[in-house]
Amino acid sequence: MLLRRVLGYGVVGAGLASAGWSLHTNDYDPNSLGIVRLSRSAAAVVDVALTYKRELYYREWDKETPEYKAEKSRVHKIAAEKLLQLICINKGVYIKVGQHIGALEYLLPKEFVQTMKVLHSDAPQNPIEDLYKVIRQDLRCNPEDIFDSFEREPLGTASLAQVHKARLKTGELVAVKVQHPYVKGNSRVDMKTMELAVNVLARIFPDFKIHWLVEESKKNLPVELDFLNEGRNAEKVAKQFEKYSWLRVPKIYWKYSSSRVLVMEYLEGGHVTDLDYIRRNKIDSFAVANRIGKLYSEMIFRTGFVHSDPHPGNILVRRTPKNSLEIVLLDHGLYANLTDKFRYDYSNLWLSILNVDRKAMRQHSEQLGIKGDLYGLFACMVTGRPWETVMQGLTKVKYSKEEKNTLQNNTSLVLPHISDVLEQVDRQMLLILKTNDLIRGIESTLRTQNRMTAFWVMSKCCVQSSYAEQRAKTSGSGSSRILWLRVRERWELFKLNCYYLYLGLINFGFLEALKQVI
């Protein structure tokens, strides 16, 4: 009995000491305490549940009536605003998950998606004094000892960090990425709380199986919180694509970097979707789209090391003093590492889609985890095109506003099946789907969706990836078999080049086709 009492007091004492230490190290900010954040989150989730019960589920509705649909939309909006308020107060991981929700247009009600989209461009920022404290803690010196100047206004604020322009004592202009205080320390309890919130949302929307969102966040978050890993990713991708003189990746200053502070070369440019900047600097939007398409096709189908957060703020475009176009790739915290088998199966899936081969589509979808007739929906999710267009041939049907409306109108009818696809599919595919959506969004803004080189470059990468894996599997079968595979690969690539040149000539004319290819 005495031992149990001593142990009990010990646990309570340790808890109080831990809370006291957390308060001390975080300037006695109660928001840094896990119990405070957990309690606030639990209260918000209960509030949302009661809102639905009080405002919507207090009576039986005819769910087909305009009255019910209008009332449901109103309550969704109220609930979304309550969640947004919680996210902005707790910050950090909450913002990260909120941004994910803002990208799930095909899974959650539009009121939630539209409300959370503000987090992509207007994430709450911390005062510069908080960032200075992180720098002092991690680098064990004062910012004044490292930087000659440090701009107070951030270049950008994201869910986990904010970036400021500065000048080193040695004279170099740098971008300084500093992790928000309290993010790392609160990440574990925050993820547990978000898991609870997602479970409640799943009860409110039983058709939406979104537990995979929490699982992916739990897996990716520790990686994104390690800025030294981000620096290594930046150097790796710069090395892999050093053959492209038009690609710039910021140099890392390791001497001034830690797991929460990353100092890198400052590179100027305009956001890839800033059409005013592109017009003002006489940049060809087709050239921009072609280079981004080429880069990501090689990442996905050839190297398997894929930058998985290509939102417009992470891709800059600029003209060099020699008047050539450069693409600047930023934020290397999250990369997908694709296995050879995945790249082989995904390459063959795309080739089957481009060849309008339904049997092969089903076969390669099954290799990626998709069961039965869901392969058709999966093909639509991969391409971002309706099934009718997939069946007519992606290279033969130009993307149009009518097609976009068809896709959006049909999405609401298949939401539960989309959830099934995301539950079944190979986990590697989740980041690829997100990457595909972001790249398509960039192309939509640039109005370059119908450029013929999009499928031309991707088709070549798919063929090369497929044959590379076949050669790897037959490496012990003798040189004649490998030679035969190389000859077949060259023949397939020759046919592709002829086909896309033909498409360019009949759709764009010789000069425009040549411009897109170059």
JSON list of C-alpha atoms in Angstrom, two decimals, residues 230-449:
[
{"chain": "A", "resi": 230, "resn": "GLU", "atom": "CA", "xyz": [15.28, 18.89, -45.56]},
{"chain": "A", "resi": 231, "resn": "GLY", "atom": "CA", "xyz": [18.78, 20.18, -46.24]},
{"chain": "A", "resi": 232, "resn": "ARG", "atom": "CA", "xyz": [19.96, 16.70, -47.24]},
{"chain": "A", "resi": 233, "resn": "ASN", "atom": "CA", "xyz": [16.95, 16.32, -49.55]},
{"chain": "A", "resi": 234, "resn": "ALA", "atom": "CA", "xyz": [17.79, 19.64, -51.23]},
{"chain": "A", "resi": 235, "resn": "GLU", "atom": "CA", "xyz": [21.37, 18.56, -51.90]},
{"chain": "A", "resi": 236, "resn": "LYS", "atom": "CA", "xyz": [20.27, 15.14, -53.16]},
{"chain": "A", "resi": 237, "resn": "VAL", "atom": "CA", "xyz": [17.76, 16.49, -55.69]},
{"chain": "A", "resi": 238, "resn": "ALA", "atom": "CA", "xyz": [20.23, 19.17, -56.84]},
{"chain": "A", "resi": 239, "resn": "LYS", "atom": "CA", "xyz": [22.78, 16.41, -57.52]},
{"chain": "A", "resi": 240, "resn": "GLN", "atom": "CA", "xyz": [20.24, 14.20, -59.31]},
{"chain": "A", "resi": 241, "resn": "PHE", "atom": "CA", "xyz": [19.21, 16.98, -61.70]},
{"chain": "A", "resi": 242, "resn": "GLU", "atom": "CA", "xyz": [22.49, 18.87, -62.14]},
{"chain": "A", "resi": 243, "resn": "LYS", "atom": "CA", "xyz": [22.18, 18.07, -65.87]},
{"chain": "A", "resi": 244, "resn": "TYR", "atom": "CA", "xyz": [19.39, 20.70, -66.04]},
{"chain": "A", "resi": 245, "resn": "SER", "atom": "CA", "xyz": [21.05, 24.11, -66.05]},
{"chain": "A", "resi": 246, "resn": "TRP", "atom": "CA", "xyz": [17.60, 25.71, -65.74]},
{"chain": "A", "resi": 247, "resn": "LEU", "atom": "CA", "xyz": [16.86, 24.16, -62.32]},
{"chain": "A", "resi": 248, "resn": "ARG", "atom": "CA", "xyz": [18.02, 25.98, -59.16]},
{"chain": "A", "resi": 249, "resn": "VAL", "atom": "CA", "xyz": [17.93, 24.52, -55.67]},
{"chain": "A", "resi": 250, "resn": "PRO", "atom": "CA", "xyz": [19.11, 26.79, -52.82]},
{"chain": "A", "resi": 251, "resn": "LYS", "atom": "CA", "xyz": [22.54, 26.03, -51.36]},
{"chain": "A", "resi": 252, "resn": "ILE", "atom": "CA", "xyz": [22.46, 25.02, -47.67]},
{"chain": "A", "resi": 253, "resn": "TYR", "atom": "CA", "xyz": [24.64, 26.77, -45.07]},
{"chain": "A", "resi": 254, "resn": "TRP", "atom": "CA", "xyz": [25.24, 23.83, -42.74]},
{"chain": "A", "resi": 255, "resn": "LYS", "atom": "CA", "xyz": [27.27, 25.84, -40.25]},
{"chain": "A", "resi": 256, "resn": "TYR", "atom": "CA", "xyz": [24.15, 27.82, -39.30]},
{"chain": "A", "resi": 257, "resn": "SER", "atom": "CA", "xyz": [21.56, 25.01, -39.56]},
{"chain": "A", "resi": 258, "resn": "SER", "atom": "CA", "xyz": [19.97, 22.64, -37.06]},
{"chain": "A", "resi": 259, "resn": "SER", "atom": "CA", "xyz": [16.86, 20.44, -36.81]},
{"chain": "A", "resi": 260, "resn": "ARG", "atom": "CA", "xyz": [14.76, 23.62, -36.29]},
{"chain": "A", "resi": 261, "resn": "VAL", "atom": "CA", "xyz": [16.77, 26.25, -38.19]},
{"chain": "A", "resi": 262, "resn": "LEU", "atom": "CA", "xyz": [17.70, 26.06, -41.87]},
{"chain": "A", "resi": 263, "resn": "VAL", "atom": "CA", "xyz": [19.83, 28.77, -43.49]},
{"chain": "A", "resi": 264, "resn": "MET", "atom": "CA", "xyz": [19.93, 28.62, -47.27]},
{"chain": "A", "resi": 265, "resn": "GLU", "atom": "CA", "xyz": [20.82, 30.68, -50.29]},
{"chain": "A", "resi": 266, "resn": "TYR", "atom": "CA", "xyz": [18.30, 33.42, -51.04]},
{"chain": "A", "resi": 267, "resn": "LEU", "atom": "CA", "xyz": [16.97, 33.10, -54.61]},
{"chain": "A", "resi": 268, "resn": "GLU", "atom": "CA", "xyz": [14.59, 35.70, -56.03]},
{"chain": "A", "resi": 269, "resn": "GLY", "atom": "CA", "xyz": [11.76, 34.97, -58.42]},
{"chain": "A", "resi": 270, "resn": "GLY", "atom": "CA", "xyz": [8.01, 35.12, -58.91]},
{"chain": "A", "resi": 271, "resn": "HIS", "atom": "CA", "xyz": [5.55, 32.44, -57.88]},
{"chain": "A", "resi": 272, "resn": "VAL", "atom": "CA", "xyz": [4.91, 30.06, -60.75]},
{"chain": "A", "resi": 273, "resn": "THR", "atom": "CA", "xyz": [1.22, 31.10, -60.82]},
{"chain": "A", "resi": 274, "resn": "ASP", "atom": "CA", "xyz": [1.87, 34.86, -60.67]},
{"chain": "A", "resi": 275, "resn": "LEU", "atom": "CA", "xyz": [0.65, 35.68, -64.18]},
{"chain": "A", "resi": 276, "resn": "ASP", "atom": "CA", "xyz": [1.42, 39.39, -63.81]},
{"chain": "A", "resi": 277, "resn": "TYR", "atom": "CA", "xyz": [5.07, 38.60, -62.94]},
{"chain": "A", "resi": 278, "resn": "ILE", "atom": "CA", "xyz": [5.29, 36.14, -65.84]},
{"chain": "A", "resi": 279, "resn": "ARG", "atom": "CA", "xyz": [3.90, 38.68, -68.34]},
{"chain": "A", "resi": 280, "resn": "ARG", "atom": "CA", "xyz": [5.99, 41.54, -66.93]},
{"chain": "A", "resi": 281, "resn": "ASN", "atom": "CA", "xyz": [9.20, 39.52, -67.33]},
{"chain": "A", "resi": 282, "resn": "LYS", "atom": "CA", "xyz": [8.18, 38.14, -70.75]},
{"chain": "A", "resi": 283, "resn": "ILE", "atom": "CA", "xyz": [8.35, 34.52, -69.55]},
{"chain": "A", "resi": 284, "resn": "ASP", "atom": "CA", "xyz": [6.79, 31.86, -71.79]},
{"chain": "A", "resi": 285, "resn": "SER", "atom": "CA", "xyz": [4.19, 29.97, -69.70]},
{"chain": "A", "resi": 286, "resn": "PHE", "atom": "CA", "xyz": [4.47, 26.93, -72.00]},
{"chain": "A", "resi": 287, "resn": "ALA", "atom": "CA", "xyz": [8.21, 26.78, -71.38]},
{"chain": "A", "resi": 288, "resn": "VAL", "atom": "CA", "xyz": [7.55, 26.93, -67.62]},
{"chain": "A", "resi": 289, "resn": "ALA", "atom": "CA", "xyz": [4.95, 24.14, -67.78]},
{"chain": "A", "resi": 290, "resn": "ASN", "atom": "CA", "xyz": [7.18, 21.99, -70.01]},
{"chain": "A", "resi": 291, "resn": "ARG", "atom": "CA", "xyz": [10.11, 22.19, -67.61]},
{"chain": "A", "resi": 292, "resn": "ILE", "atom": "CA", "xyz": [8.02, 21.49, -64.53]},
{"chain": "A", "resi": 293, "resn": "GLY", "atom": "CA", "xyz": [6.39, 18.58, -66.36]},
{"chain": "A", "resi": 294, "resn": "LYS", "atom": "CA", "xyz": [9.75, 17.19, -67.40]},
{"chain": "A", "resi": 295, "resn": "LEU", "atom": "CA", "xyz": [11.16, 17.54, -63.88]},
{"chain": "A", "resi": 296, "resn": "TYR", "atom": "CA", "xyz": [8.25, 15.79, -62.15]},
{"chain": "A", "resi": 297, "resn": "SER", "atom": "CA", "xyz": [7.96, 13.06, -64.78]},
{"chain": "A", "resi": 298, "resn": "GLU", "atom": "CA", "xyz": [11.61, 12.17, -64.21]},
{"chain": "A", "resi": 299, "resn": "MET", "atom": "CA", "xyz": [11.16, 12.28, -60.44]},
{"chain": "A", "resi": 300, "resn": "ILE", "atom": "CA", "xyz": [8.10, 10.02, -60.44]},
{"chain": "A", "resi": 301, "resn": "PHE", "atom": "CA", "xyz": [8.98, 7.55, -63.18]},
{"chain": "A", "resi": 302, "resn": "ARG", "atom": "CA", "xyz": [12.79, 7.54, -63.26]},
{"chain": "A", "resi": 303, "resn": "THR", "atom": "CA", "xyz": [14.48, 8.48, -59.96]},
{"chain": "A", "resi": 304, "resn": "GLY", "atom": "CA", "xyz": [11.63, 7.68, -57.55]},
{"chain": "A", "resi": 305, "resn": "PHE", "atom": "CA", "xyz": [12.62, 10.61, -55.33]},
{"chain": "A", "resi": 306, "resn": "VAL", "atom": "CA", "xyz": [9.66, 12.99, -55.59]},
{"chain": "A", "resi": 307, "resn": "HIS", "atom": "CA", "xyz": [9.27, 16.50, -54.21]},
{"chain": "A", "resi": 308, "resn": "SER", "atom": "CA", "xyz": [5.78, 16.15, -52.72]},
{"chain": "A", "resi": 309, "resn": "ASP", "atom": "CA", "xyz": [4.72, 19.70, -51.94]},
{"chain": "A", "resi": 310, "resn": "PRO", "atom": "CA", "xyz": [4.80, 21.57, -55.27]},
{"chain": "A", "resi": 311, "resn": "HIS", "atom": "CA", "xyz": [2.27, 24.25, -54.34]},
{"chain": "A", "resi": 312, "resn": "PRO", "atom": "CA", "xyz": [2.80, 27.60, -56.14]},
{"chain": "A", "resi": 313, "resn": "GLY", "atom": "CA", "xyz": [4.76, 29.17, -53.26]},
{"chain": "A", "resi": 314, "resn": "ASN", "atom": "CA", "xyz": [7.41, 26.44, -53.52]},
{"chain": "A", "resi": 315, "resn": "ILE", "atom": "CA", "xyz": [8.14, 26.89, -57.24]},
{"chain": "A", "resi": 316, "resn": "LEU", "atom": "CA", "xyz": [9.57, 30.19, -58.46]},
{"chain": "A", "resi": 317, "resn": "VAL", "atom": "CA", "xyz": [10.31, 31.30, -62.01]},
{"chain": "A", "resi": 318, "resn": "ARG", "atom": "CA", "xyz": [12.79, 33.96, -63.10]},
{"chain": "A", "resi": 319, "resn": "ARG", "atom": "CA", "xyz": [14.93, 35.28, -65.91]},
{"chain": "A", "resi": 320, "resn": "THR", "atom": "CA", "xyz": [18.70, 35.11, -65.52]},
{"chain": "A", "resi": 321, "resn": "PRO", "atom": "CA", "xyz": [21.03, 38.00, -66.49]},
{"chain": "A", "resi": 322, "resn": "LYS", "atom": "CA", "xyz": [21.61, 36.05, -69.73]},
{"chain": "A", "resi": 323, "resn": "ASN", "atom": "CA", "xyz": [17.83, 36.15, -70.37]},
{"chain": "A", "resi": 324, "resn": "SER", "atom": "CA", "xyz": [17.26, 32.40, -69.95]},
{"chain": "A", "resi": 325, "resn": "LEU", "atom": "CA", "xyz": [14.45, 30.86, -67.90]},
{"chain": "A", "resi": 326, "resn": "GLU", "atom": "CA", "xyz": [15.15, 29.27, -64.51]},
{"chain": "A", "resi": 327, "resn": "ILE", "atom": "CA", "xyz": [12.89, 27.21, -62.24]},
{"chain": "A", "resi": 328, "resn": "VAL", "atom": "CA", "xyz": [13.63, 27.54, -58.50]},
{"chain": "A", "resi": 329, "resn": "LEU", "atom": "CA", "xyz": [12.50, 24.61, -56.35]},
{"chain": "A", "resi": 330, "resn": "LEU", "atom": "CA", "xyz": [11.95, 25.39, -52.66]},
{"chain": "A", "resi": 331, "resn": "ASP", "atom": "CA", "xyz": [10.84, 23.55, -49.48]},
{"chain": "A", "resi": 332, "resn": "HIS", "atom": "CA", "xyz": [12.41, 20.08, -49.58]},
{"chain": "A", "resi": 333, "resn": "GLY", "atom": "CA", "xyz": [10.96, 18.81, -46.30]},
{"chain": "A", "resi": 334, "resn": "LEU", "atom": "CA", "xyz": [8.67, 16.15, -47.77]},
{"chain": "A", "resi": 335, "resn": "TYR", "atom": "CA", "xyz": [9.76, 13.68, -50.46]},
{"chain": "A", "resi": 336, "resn": "ALA", "atom": "CA", "xyz": [8.19, 10.42, -51.57]},
{"chain": "A", "resi": 337, "resn": "ASN", "atom": "CA", "xyz": [10.68, 7.56, -51.94]},
{"chain": "A", "resi": 338, "resn": "LEU", "atom": "CA", "xyz": [9.09, 5.25, -54.49]},
{"chain": "A", "resi": 339, "resn": "THR", "atom": "CA", "xyz": [10.07, 1.60, -54.79]},
{"chain": "A", "resi": 340, "resn": "ASP", "atom": "CA", "xyz": [11.13, 0.17, -58.16]},
{"chain": "A", "resi": 341, "resn": "LYS", "atom": "CA", "xyz": [8.03, -2.05, -58.19]},
{"chain": "A", "resi": 342, "resn": "PHE", "atom": "CA", "xyz": [5.72, 0.91, -57.60]},
{"chain": "A", "resi": 343, "resn": "ARG", "atom": "CA", "xyz": [7.35, 2.94, -60.38]},
{"chain": "A", "resi": 344, "resn": "TYR", "atom": "CA", "xyz": [7.06, -0.04, -62.74]},
{"chain": "A", "resi": 345, "resn": "ASP", "atom": "CA", "xyz": [3.36, -0.60, -61.95]},
{"chain": "A", "resi": 346, "resn": "TYR", "atom": "CA", "xyz": [2.52, 3.11, -62.04]},
{"chain": "A", "resi": 347, "resn": "SER", "atom": "CA", "xyz": [4.36, 3.57, -65.34]},
{"chain": "A", "resi": 348, "resn": "ASN", "atom": "CA", "xyz": [2.45, 0.70, -66.89]},
{"chain": "A", "resi": 349, "resn": "LEU", "atom": "CA", "xyz": [-0.84, 2.05, -65.52]},
{"chain": "A", "resi": 350, "resn": "TRP", "atom": "CA", "xyz": [-0.21, 5.37, -67.28]},
{"chain": "A", "resi": 351, "resn": "LEU", "atom": "CA", "xyz": [0.78, 3.62, -70.52]},
{"chain": "A", "resi": 352, "resn": "SER", "atom": "CA", "xyz": [-2.43, 1.57, -70.38]},
{"chain": "A", "resi": 353, "resn": "ILE", "atom": "CA", "xyz": [-4.46, 4.77, -69.87]},
{"chain": "A", "resi": 354, "resn": "LEU", "atom": "CA", "xyz": [-2.73, 6.53, -72.77]},
{"chain": "A", "resi": 355, "resn": "ASN", "atom": "CA", "xyz": [-3.28, 3.44, -74.95]},
{"chain": "A", "resi": 356, "resn": "VAL", "atom": "CA", "xyz": [-6.96, 3.20, -73.82]},
{"chain": "A", "resi": 357, "resn": "ASP", "atom": "CA", "xyz": [-6.43, -0.43, -72.79]},
{"chain": "A", "resi": 358, "resn": "ARG", "atom": "CA", "xyz": [-9.11, -1.25, -70.18]},
{"chain": "A", "resi": 359, "resn": "LYS", "atom": "CA", "xyz": [-7.82, -4.75, -69.48]},
{"chain": "A", "resi": 360, "resn": "ALA", "atom": "CA", "xyz": [-4.33, -3.44, -68.74]},
{"chain": "A", "resi": 361, "resn": "MET", "atom": "CA", "xyz": [-5.82, -0.58, -66.66]},
{"chain": "A", "resi": 362, "resn": "ARG", "atom": "CA", "xyz": [-7.57, -3.10, -64.41]},
{"chain": "A", "resi": 363, "resn": "GLN", "atom": "CA", "xyz": [-4.47, -5.30, -64.19]},
{"chain": "A", "resi": 364, "resn": "HIS", "atom": "CA", "xyz": [-2.07, -2.50, -63.22]},
{"chain": "A", "resi": 365, "resn": "SER", "atom": "CA", "xyz": [-4.60, -0.91, -60.87]},
{"chain": "A", "resi": 366, "resn": "GLU", "atom": "CA", "xyz": [-4.80, -4.25, -59.04]},
{"chain": "A", "resi": 367, "resn": "GLN", "atom": "CA", "xyz": [-1.00, -4.23, -58.74]},
{"chain": "A", "resi": 368, "resn": "LEU", "atom": "CA", "xyz": [-1.38, -0.87, -56.94]},
{"chain": "A", "resi": 369, "resn": "GLY", "atom": "CA", "xyz": [-4.02, -2.25, -54.55]},
{"chain": "A", "resi": 370, "resn": "ILE", "atom": "CA", "xyz": [-7.29, -1.31, -56.30]},
{"chain": "A", "resi": 371, "resn": "LYS", "atom": "CA", "xyz": [-9.91, -4.05, -56.30]},
{"chain": "A", "resi": 372, "resn": "GLY", "atom": "CA", "xyz": [-12.57, -4.87, -58.90]},
{"chain": "A", "resi": 373, "resn": "ASP", "atom": "CA", "xyz": [-14.36, -2.21, -60.92]},
{"chain": "A", "resi": 374, "resn": "LEU", "atom": "CA", "xyz": [-12.88, 0.68, -58.91]},
{"chain": "A", "resi": 375, "resn": "TYR", "atom": "CA", "xyz": [-10.04, 0.76, -61.47]},
{"chain": "A", "resi": 376, "resn": "GLY", "atom": "CA", "xyz": [-12.11, 3.12, -63.65]},
{"chain": "A", "resi": 377, "resn": "LEU", "atom": "CA", "xyz": [-12.56, 5.64, -60.84]},
{"chain": "A", "resi": 378, "resn": "PHE", "atom": "CA", "xyz": [-8.88, 5.25, -59.97]},
{"chain": "A", "resi": 379, "resn": "ALA", "atom": "CA", "xyz": [-7.91, 6.10, -63.56]},
{"chain": "A", "resi": 380, "resn": "CYS", "atom": "CA", "xyz": [-10.04, 9.26, -63.33]},
{"chain": "A", "resi": 381, "resn": "MET", "atom": "CA", "xyz": [-8.35, 10.25, -60.05]},
{"chain": "A", "resi": 382, "resn": "VAL", "atom": "CA", "xyz": [-4.88, 9.68, -61.52]},
{"chain": "A", "resi": 383, "resn": "THR", "atom": "CA", "xyz": [-5.58, 11.67, -64.69]},
{"chain": "A", "resi": 384, "resn": "GLY", "atom": "CA", "xyz": [-7.99, 14.29, -63.32]},
{"chain": "A", "resi": 385, "resn": "ARG", "atom": "CA", "xyz": [-10.26, 13.62, -66.33]},
{"chain": "A", "resi": 386, "resn": "PRO", "atom": "CA", "xyz": [-13.76, 12.09, -66.63]},
{"chain": "A", "resi": 387, "resn": "TRP", "atom": "CA", "xyz": [-14.13, 8.44, -67.67]},
{"chain": "A", "resi": 388, "resn": "GLU", "atom": "CA", "xyz": [-15.61, 9.43, -71.04]},
{"chain": "A", "resi": 389, "resn": "THR", "atom": "CA", "xyz": [-12.43, 11.35, -71.86]},
{"chain": "A", "resi": 390, "resn": "VAL", "atom": "CA", "xyz": [-10.21, 8.49, -70.67]},
{"chain": "A", "resi": 391, "resn": "MET", "atom": "CA", "xyz": [-12.07, 6.14, -73.00]},
{"chain": "A", "resi": 392, "resn": "GLN", "atom": "CA", "xyz": [-11.83, 8.51, -75.98]},
{"chain": "A", "resi": 393, "resn": "GLY", "atom": "CA", "xyz": [-8.09, 8.97, -75.39]},
{"chain": "A", "resi": 394, "resn": "LEU", "atom": "CA", "xyz": [-6.46, 11.71, -73.33]},
{"chain": "A", "resi": 395, "resn": "THR", "atom": "CA", "xyz": [-4.27, 12.81, -76.23]},
{"chain": "A", "resi": 396, "resn": "LYS", "atom": "CA", "xyz": [-7.28, 13.21, -78.52]},
{"chain": "A", "resi": 397, "resn": "VAL", "atom": "CA", "xyz": [-9.61, 15.29, -76.31]},
{"chain": "A", "resi": 398, "resn": "LYS", "atom": "CA", "xyz": [-8.67, 18.81, -75.24]},
{"chain": "A", "resi": 399, "resn": "TYR", "atom": "CA", "xyz": [-9.40, 19.84, -71.67]},
{"chain": "A", "resi": 400, "resn": "SER", "atom": "CA", "xyz": [-12.39, 22.21, -71.52]},
{"chain": "A", "resi": 401, "resn": "LYS", "atom": "CA", "xyz": [-14.56, 24.09, -69.02]},
{"chain": "A", "resi": 402, "resn": "GLU", "atom": "CA", "xyz": [-17.45, 21.73, -69.79]},
{"chain": "A", "resi": 403, "resn": "GLU", "atom": "CA", "xyz": [-15.25, 18.76, -68.89]},
{"chain": "A", "resi": 404, "resn": "LYS", "atom": "CA", "xyz": [-14.30, 20.41, -65.60]},
{"chain": "A", "resi": 405, "resn": "ASN", "atom": "CA", "xyz": [-17.98, 20.96, -64.75]},
{"chain": "A", "resi": 406, "resn": "THR", "atom": "CA", "xyz": [-18.79, 17.34, -65.59]},
{"chain": "A", "resi": 407, "resn": "LEU", "atom": "CA", "xyz": [-16.01, 16.13, -63.29]},
{"chain": "A", "resi": 408, "resn": "GLN", "atom": "CA", "xyz": [-17.15, 18.35, -60.40]},
{"chain": "A", "resi": 409, "resn": "ASN", "atom": "CA", "xyz": [-20.83, 17.43, -60.79]},
{"chain": "A", "resi": 410, "resn": "ASN", "atom": "CA", "xyz": [-20.09, 13.69, -60.85]},
{"chain": "A", "resi": 411, "resn": "THR", "atom": "CA", "xyz": [-17.68, 13.80, -57.91]},
{"chain": "A", "resi": 412, "resn": "SER", "atom": "CA", "xyz": [-20.43, 14.15, -55.30]},
{"chain": "A", "resi": 413, "resn": "LEU", "atom": "CA", "xyz": [-22.07, 10.95, -56.63]},
{"chain": "A", "resi": 414, "resn": "VAL", "atom": "CA", "xyz": [-18.98, 8.79, -56.07]},
{"chain": "A", "resi": 415, "resn": "LEU", "atom": "CA", "xyz": [-17.56, 10.23, -52.83]},
{"chain": "A", "resi": 416, "resn": "PRO", "atom": "CA", "xyz": [-17.88, 6.97, -50.85]},
{"chain": "A", "resi": 417, "resn": "HIS", "atom": "CA", "xyz": [-16.09, 5.07, -53.64]},
{"chain": "A", "resi": 418, "resn": "ILE", "atom": "CA", "xyz": [-13.29, 7.64, -53.70]},
{"chain": "A", "resi": 419, "resn": "SER", "atom": "CA", "xyz": [-12.84, 6.95, -49.99]},
{"chain": "A", "resi": 420, "resn": "ASP", "atom": "CA", "xyz": [-12.66, 3.23, -50.80]},
{"chain": "A", "resi": 421, "resn": "VAL", "atom": "CA", "xyz": [-9.93, 3.88, -53.38]},
{"chain": "A", "resi": 422, "resn": "LEU", "atom": "CA", "xyz": [-7.87, 5.90, -50.90]},
{"chain": "A", "resi": 423, "resn": "GLU", "atom": "CA", "xyz": [-8.24, 3.17, -48.27]},
{"chain": "A", "resi": 424, "resn": "GLN", "atom": "CA", "xyz": [-7.15, 0.41, -50.68]},
{"chain": "A", "resi": 425, "resn": "VAL", "atom": "CA", "xyz": [-4.40, 2.02, -52.73]},
{"chain": "A", "resi": 426, "resn": "ASP", "atom": "CA", "xyz": [-0.67, 1.50, -52.14]},
{"chain": "A", "resi": 427, "resn": "ARG", "atom": "CA", "xyz": [0.34, 4.11, -49.52]},
{"chain": "A", "resi": 428, "resn": "GLN", "atom": "CA", "xyz": [3.01, 5.49, -51.89]},
{"chain": "A", "resi": 429, "resn": "MET", "atom": "CA", "xyz": [0.20, 6.60, -54.17]},
{"chain": "A", "resi": 430, "resn": "LEU", "atom": "CA", "xyz": [-1.25, 9.10, -51.68]},
{"chain": "A", "resi": 431, "resn": "LEU", "atom": "CA", "xyz": [1.62, 11.59, -52.04]},
{"chain": "A", "resi": 432, "resn": "ILE", "atom": "CA", "xyz": [1.63, 11.07, -55.81]},
{"chain": "A", "resi": 433, "resn": "LEU", "atom": "CA", "xyz": [-2.08, 11.90, -56.04]},
{"chain": "A", "resi": 434, "resn": "LYS", "atom": "CA", "xyz": [-1.47, 15.06, -54.02]},
{"chain": "A", "resi": 435, "resn": "THR", "atom": "CA", "xyz": [1.50, 15.97, -56.24]},
{"chain": "A", "resi": 436, "resn": "ASN", "atom": "CA", "xyz": [-0.54, 15.34, -59.42]},
{"chain": "A", "resi": 437, "resn": "ASP", "atom": "CA", "xyz": [-3.35, 17.61, -58.15]},
{"chain": "A", "resi": 438, "resn": "LEU", "atom": "CA", "xyz": [-0.96, 20.44, -57.32]},
{"chain": "A", "resi": 439, "resn": "ILE", "atom": "CA", "xyz": [0.80, 20.22, -60.71]},
{"chain": "A", "resi": 440, "resn": "ARG", "atom": "CA", "xyz": [-2.56, 20.20, -62.50]},
{"chain": "A", "resi": 441, "resn": "GLY", "atom": "CA", "xyz": [-3.55, 23.30, -60.50]},
{"chain": "A", "resi": 442, "resn": "ILE", "atom": "CA", "xyz": [-0.41, 25.10, -61.70]},
{"chain": "A", "resi": 443, "resn": "GLU", "atom": "CA", "xyz": [-1.07, 24.11, -65.32]},
{"chain": "A", "resi": 444, "resn": "SER", "atom": "CA", "xyz": [-4.68, 25.29, -65.00]},
{"chain": "A", "resi": 445, "resn": "THR", "atom": "CA", "xyz": [-3.55, 28.73, -63.80]},
{"chain": "A", "resi": 446, "resn": "LEU", "atom": "CA", "xyz": [-0.95, 28.94, -66.57]},
{"chain": "A", "resi": 447, "resn": "ARG", "atom": "CA", "xyz": [-3.62, 27.77, -69.07]},
{"chain": "A", "resi": 448, "resn": "THR", "atom": "CA", "xyz": [-1.29, 25.12, -70.46]},
{"chain": "A", "resi": 449, "resn": "GLN", "atom": "CA", "xyz": [-3.40, 21.97, -69.87]}
]
